[in-house]
Short mmCIF file of C-alpha atoms and ligand atoms in Angstrom, two decimals:
data_model
loop_
_atom_site.label_atom_id
_atom_site.label_comp_id
_atom_site.label_asym_id
_atom_site.label_seq_id
_atom_site.Cartn_x
_atom_site.Cartn_y
_atom_site.Cartn_z
CA UNK A 257 91.00 108.71 86.40
CA UNK A 258 88.82 109.94 89.26
CA UNK A 259 88.39 113.56 90.29
CA UNK A 260 89.45 114.60 93.75
CA UNK A 261 86.87 114.75 96.51
CA UNK A 262 84.12 113.12 94.56
CA UNK A 263 82.61 109.71 95.14
CA UNK A 264 82.58 106.85 92.66
CA UNK A 265 81.22 103.34 92.97
CA UNK A 266 83.90 100.78 92.12
CA UNK A 267 81.74 97.73 92.76
CA UNK A 268 78.18 97.47 94.05
CA UNK A 269 79.39 97.88 97.64
CA UNK A 270 82.73 99.67 97.39
CA UNK A 271 83.06 103.39 96.69
CA UNK A 272 86.19 105.52 96.48
CA UNK A 273 86.55 109.11 97.61
CA UNK A 274 89.91 109.95 96.01
CA UNK A 275 92.59 111.78 97.95
CA UNK A 276 92.73 115.56 98.00
CA UNK A 277 95.70 117.61 96.96
CA UNK A 278 97.84 117.78 100.09
CA UNK A 279 99.07 114.93 102.27
CA UNK A 280 95.81 113.08 102.00
CA UNK A 281 94.79 109.46 101.32
CA UNK A 282 92.11 107.70 99.32
CA UNK A 283 89.05 106.78 101.37
CA UNK A 284 87.04 103.71 100.54
CA UNK A 285 83.46 103.27 101.70
CA UNK A 286 82.25 99.70 101.95
CA UNK A 287 78.83 98.27 102.73
CA UNK A 288 75.40 99.76 102.39
CA UNK A 289 73.38 102.44 104.23
CA UNK A 290 73.16 101.61 107.91
CA UNK A 291 76.26 99.44 107.65
CA UNK A 292 79.03 101.64 106.30
CA UNK A 293 82.73 101.23 106.97
CA UNK A 294 85.48 103.60 105.87
CA UNK A 295 88.82 102.15 104.97
CA UNK A 296 91.21 104.92 106.03
CA UNK A 297 89.95 108.34 106.97
CA UNK A 298 92.14 110.87 105.14
CA UNK A 299 93.75 114.03 106.49
CA UNK A 300 90.61 115.40 108.13
CA UNK A 301 90.60 118.60 106.11
CA UNK A 302 87.48 117.76 104.09
CA UNK A 303 85.40 115.90 106.63
CA UNK A 304 82.19 117.81 105.97
CA UNK A 305 82.60 117.47 102.23
CA UNK A 306 83.18 113.73 102.61
CA UNK A 307 80.10 113.34 104.80
CA UNK A 308 77.95 115.19 102.27
CA UNK A 309 79.26 112.96 99.46
CA UNK A 310 78.39 109.89 101.52
CA UNK A 311 74.94 111.28 102.25
CA UNK A 312 74.30 111.94 98.57
CA UNK A 313 75.37 108.43 97.65
CA UNK A 314 73.79 106.41 100.48
CA UNK A 315 70.99 108.65 101.81
CA UNK A 316 72.72 108.83 105.19
CA UNK A 317 76.10 110.03 106.39
CA UNK A 318 76.16 107.77 109.42
CA UNK A 319 79.33 105.73 109.51
CA UNK A 320 79.43 102.62 111.65
CA UNK A 321 83.12 101.75 111.47
CA UNK A 322 86.54 102.97 110.36
CA UNK A 323 89.38 100.63 109.55
CA UNK A 324 92.86 102.14 109.52
CA UNK A 325 95.28 100.36 107.21
CA UNK A 326 97.99 102.11 109.26
CA UNK A 327 98.52 105.06 111.57
CA UNK A 328 100.09 107.77 109.39
CA UNK A 329 98.83 111.34 109.56
CA UNK A 330 97.50 111.45 105.97
CA UNK A 331 95.34 108.38 106.64
CA UNK A 332 94.21 108.96 110.20
CA UNK A 333 93.53 112.61 111.01
CA UNK A 334 90.02 112.21 109.62
CA UNK A 335 89.35 109.53 112.23
CA UNK A 336 89.41 112.11 115.02
CA UNK A 337 86.95 114.27 113.11
CA UNK A 338 84.54 111.46 112.25
CA UNK A 339 84.63 110.20 115.84
CA UNK A 340 83.59 113.65 117.07
CA UNK A 341 80.51 113.49 114.91
CA UNK A 342 79.75 109.80 115.47
CA UNK A 343 81.34 108.75 118.79
CA UNK A 344 80.06 105.18 118.46
CA UNK A 345 82.11 104.47 115.35
CA UNK A 346 84.00 101.23 115.85
CA UNK A 347 87.70 101.52 115.08
CA UNK A 348 89.59 98.64 113.48
CA UNK A 349 93.39 98.41 113.16
CA UNK A 350 96.16 95.86 113.43
CA UNK A 351 97.14 95.17 117.04
CA UNK A 352 100.60 96.73 116.53
CA UNK A 353 99.17 99.95 115.05
CA UNK A 354 96.58 99.96 117.85
CA UNK A 355 99.29 100.70 120.41
CA UNK A 356 100.31 103.87 118.56
CA UNK A 357 96.72 104.92 117.84
CA UNK A 358 95.61 104.39 121.44
CA UNK A 359 98.60 106.38 122.72
CA UNK A 360 98.10 109.09 120.06
CA UNK A 361 101.87 108.86 119.61
CA UNK A 362 102.83 111.76 117.40
CA UNK A 363 106.35 110.43 116.77
CA UNK A 364 104.88 107.65 114.67
CA UNK A 365 101.65 109.22 113.46
CA UNK A 366 103.42 112.32 112.18
CA UNK A 367 106.97 111.16 111.48
CA UNK A 368 107.81 114.19 109.37
CA UNK A 369 107.74 116.38 112.43
CA UNK A 370 110.73 114.48 113.79
CA UNK A 371 112.70 113.62 110.67
CA UNK A 372 114.90 116.64 110.55
CA UNK A 373 117.15 118.40 112.97
CA UNK A 374 118.85 121.74 112.68
CA UNK A 375 117.52 124.53 110.48
CA UNK A 376 115.19 122.24 108.49
CA UNK A 377 113.25 121.39 111.64
CA UNK A 378 111.97 124.95 111.86
CA UNK A 379 110.54 124.60 108.34
CA UNK A 380 109.09 121.10 108.62
CA UNK A 381 107.38 121.48 111.95
CA UNK A 382 104.98 124.24 110.88
CA UNK A 383 104.14 122.29 107.71
CA UNK A 384 103.29 119.27 109.85
CA UNK A 385 101.06 121.43 112.00
CA UNK A 386 99.25 123.01 109.08
CA UNK A 387 96.28 120.69 109.47
CA UNK A 388 95.48 122.08 112.89
CA UNK A 389 94.43 118.60 114.03
CA UNK A 390 96.51 116.79 116.59
CA UNK A 391 96.57 113.04 117.08
CA UNK A 392 94.39 112.13 120.03
CA UNK A 393 94.56 108.90 121.98
CA UNK A 394 91.73 106.88 120.42
CA UNK A 395 90.48 103.47 121.42
CA UNK A 396 90.86 100.72 118.85
CA UNK A 397 87.80 98.53 119.35
CA UNK A 398 88.81 95.66 117.12
CA UNK A 399 92.48 94.75 117.15
CA UNK A 400 93.32 92.77 114.06
CA UNK A 401 95.94 90.17 113.32
CA UNK A 402 97.06 88.02 110.40
CA UNK A 403 94.31 85.88 108.86
CA UNK A 404 91.42 87.52 110.73
CA UNK A 405 88.33 87.74 108.55
CA UNK A 406 86.18 90.87 108.51
CA UNK A 407 82.73 90.18 107.14
CA UNK A 408 81.15 93.42 106.00
CA UNK A 409 78.12 93.39 103.76
CA UNK A 410 78.89 91.03 100.90
CA UNK A 411 82.65 91.36 101.46
CA UNK A 412 84.76 88.88 103.31
CA UNK A 413 88.09 90.58 103.96
CA UNK A 414 91.07 88.60 105.13
CA UNK A 415 93.70 90.56 107.04
CA UNK A 416 97.19 90.30 105.57
CA UNK A 417 99.86 91.77 107.82
CA UNK A 418 102.30 93.64 105.57
CA UNK A 419 104.93 95.38 107.72
CA UNK A 420 107.63 97.55 106.16
CA UNK A 421 105.99 100.92 105.60
CA UNK A 422 104.84 100.76 109.23
CA UNK A 423 105.16 97.82 111.66
CA UNK A 424 101.45 96.93 111.70
CA UNK A 425 100.30 97.96 108.24
CA UNK A 426 97.69 95.68 106.72
CA UNK A 427 96.17 94.78 103.40
CA UNK A 428 92.67 93.30 103.08
CA UNK A 429 91.87 90.58 100.58
CA UNK A 430 88.53 89.33 99.35
CA UNK A 431 89.66 86.21 97.54
CA UNK A 432 86.32 85.38 96.03
CA UNK A 433 85.73 88.85 94.64
CA UNK A 434 89.46 89.21 93.80
CA UNK A 435 89.75 92.57 95.55
CA UNK A 436 92.79 93.79 97.51
CA UNK A 437 93.00 96.96 99.61
CA UNK A 438 96.68 97.80 100.01
CA UNK A 439 96.99 100.98 102.11
CA UNK A 440 100.53 102.33 101.69
CA UNK A 441 102.22 98.97 101.25
CA UNK A 442 101.95 98.98 97.47
CA UNK A 443 100.49 101.29 94.85
CA UNK A 444 100.34 100.90 91.09
CA UNK A 445 102.88 100.40 88.31
CA UNK A 446 105.54 99.07 90.66
CA UNK A 447 105.45 101.81 93.28
CA UNK A 448 105.37 100.99 96.97
CA UNK A 449 105.42 102.61 100.39
CA UNK A 450 108.45 104.46 101.72
CA UNK A 451 110.47 102.80 104.44
CA UNK A 452 112.46 105.73 105.83
CA UNK A 453 109.97 106.82 108.48
CA UNK A 454 110.32 105.68 112.08
CA UNK A 455 109.01 102.10 112.28
CA UNK A 456 109.79 101.46 108.60
CA UNK A 457 111.88 98.54 107.36
CA UNK A 458 113.08 97.89 103.80
CA UNK A 459 113.69 94.24 104.63
CA UNK A 460 110.15 93.73 105.93
CA UNK A 461 108.59 95.64 103.04
CA UNK A 462 110.43 93.42 100.57
CA UNK A 463 108.95 90.36 102.25
CA UNK A 464 105.49 91.93 102.34
CA UNK A 465 105.63 92.75 98.63
CA UNK A 466 106.60 89.17 97.86
CA UNK A 467 103.72 87.93 100.00
CA UNK A 468 101.28 90.10 98.03
CA UNK A 469 102.75 89.15 94.66
CA UNK A 470 102.16 85.51 95.58
CA UNK A 471 98.42 86.04 96.05
CA UNK A 472 96.48 84.27 93.34
CA UNK A 473 93.25 86.17 93.19
CA UNK A 474 93.75 89.91 92.72
CA UNK A 475 91.92 91.67 89.95
CA UNK A 476 90.92 94.96 91.66
CA UNK A 477 93.74 96.74 93.52
CA UNK A 478 92.67 99.54 95.86
CA UNK A 479 95.68 101.50 97.14
CA UNK A 480 95.88 104.30 99.72
CA UNK A 481 97.23 106.71 97.13
CA UNK A 482 97.02 107.06 93.36
CA UNK A 483 94.27 105.58 91.21
CA UNK A 484 92.78 102.18 91.81
CA UNK A 485 93.36 99.40 89.33
CA UNK A 486 90.21 97.69 88.12
CA UNK A 487 91.77 94.91 86.05
CA UNK A 488 94.76 92.59 86.47
CA UNK A 489 95.85 94.01 89.84
CA UNK A 490 98.15 91.04 90.32
CA UNK A 491 100.41 92.33 87.57
CA UNK A 492 101.04 95.54 89.57
CA UNK A 493 101.92 93.50 92.65
CA UNK A 494 104.39 91.41 90.65
CA UNK A 495 106.06 94.51 89.22
CA UNK A 496 106.49 96.03 92.70
CA UNK A 497 107.92 92.81 94.09
CA UNK A 498 110.33 92.43 91.19
CA UNK A 499 111.79 95.91 91.77
CA UNK A 500 113.95 94.59 94.63
ZN1 ZN B 131 101.73 105.93 105.22
#
């Protein structure tokens, strides 16, 4: 639906910068100029391009905050780049993910580097290093937990802890506007996050998917990968939950 590395307004104060081609994630920009938050920060390979897109759209590329739905490499490498340019950016993440982010723990952030042993390891490791950006211990300023509310511009985002893909993965729900950001917990048409990385749990993901499917007010579904859904998002959550 959307072209890669372009910016599109989804609502009056949510924009998407769709994922690039390789191990990348969707970025969402929320708020207005002077009060911009990114939801996830991508793989860091197109930071300058992303900043110029934001500048074109908002008249400034200054970002005030970055919220990480979880700590994986394809969602977080951009954080280190953006923080270099704007050191005062406030970082938000669930308190469990914060431990990994603050330690810069590569075992969790880049699980592919450790998934294989034997001959495959020599192939996978260089692929994992292709980005040339290493996780750096980074302070998480706001440590989130279940039911916290983040008020940002006209959005009021409730934190929903959805472990399974990672232990402290979160979704963000604006009940009134019927918007749900889902990170890598659930995507569209019944697809959901993988559970085979370190820290993953099929049992917990199943529970998280059920929790999301039970939400009443979800029209717009904004996942970490694939296209967003602009209508009847709840249906996609129900399909994913019914797959188990
Ligand atoms: Zn992930």
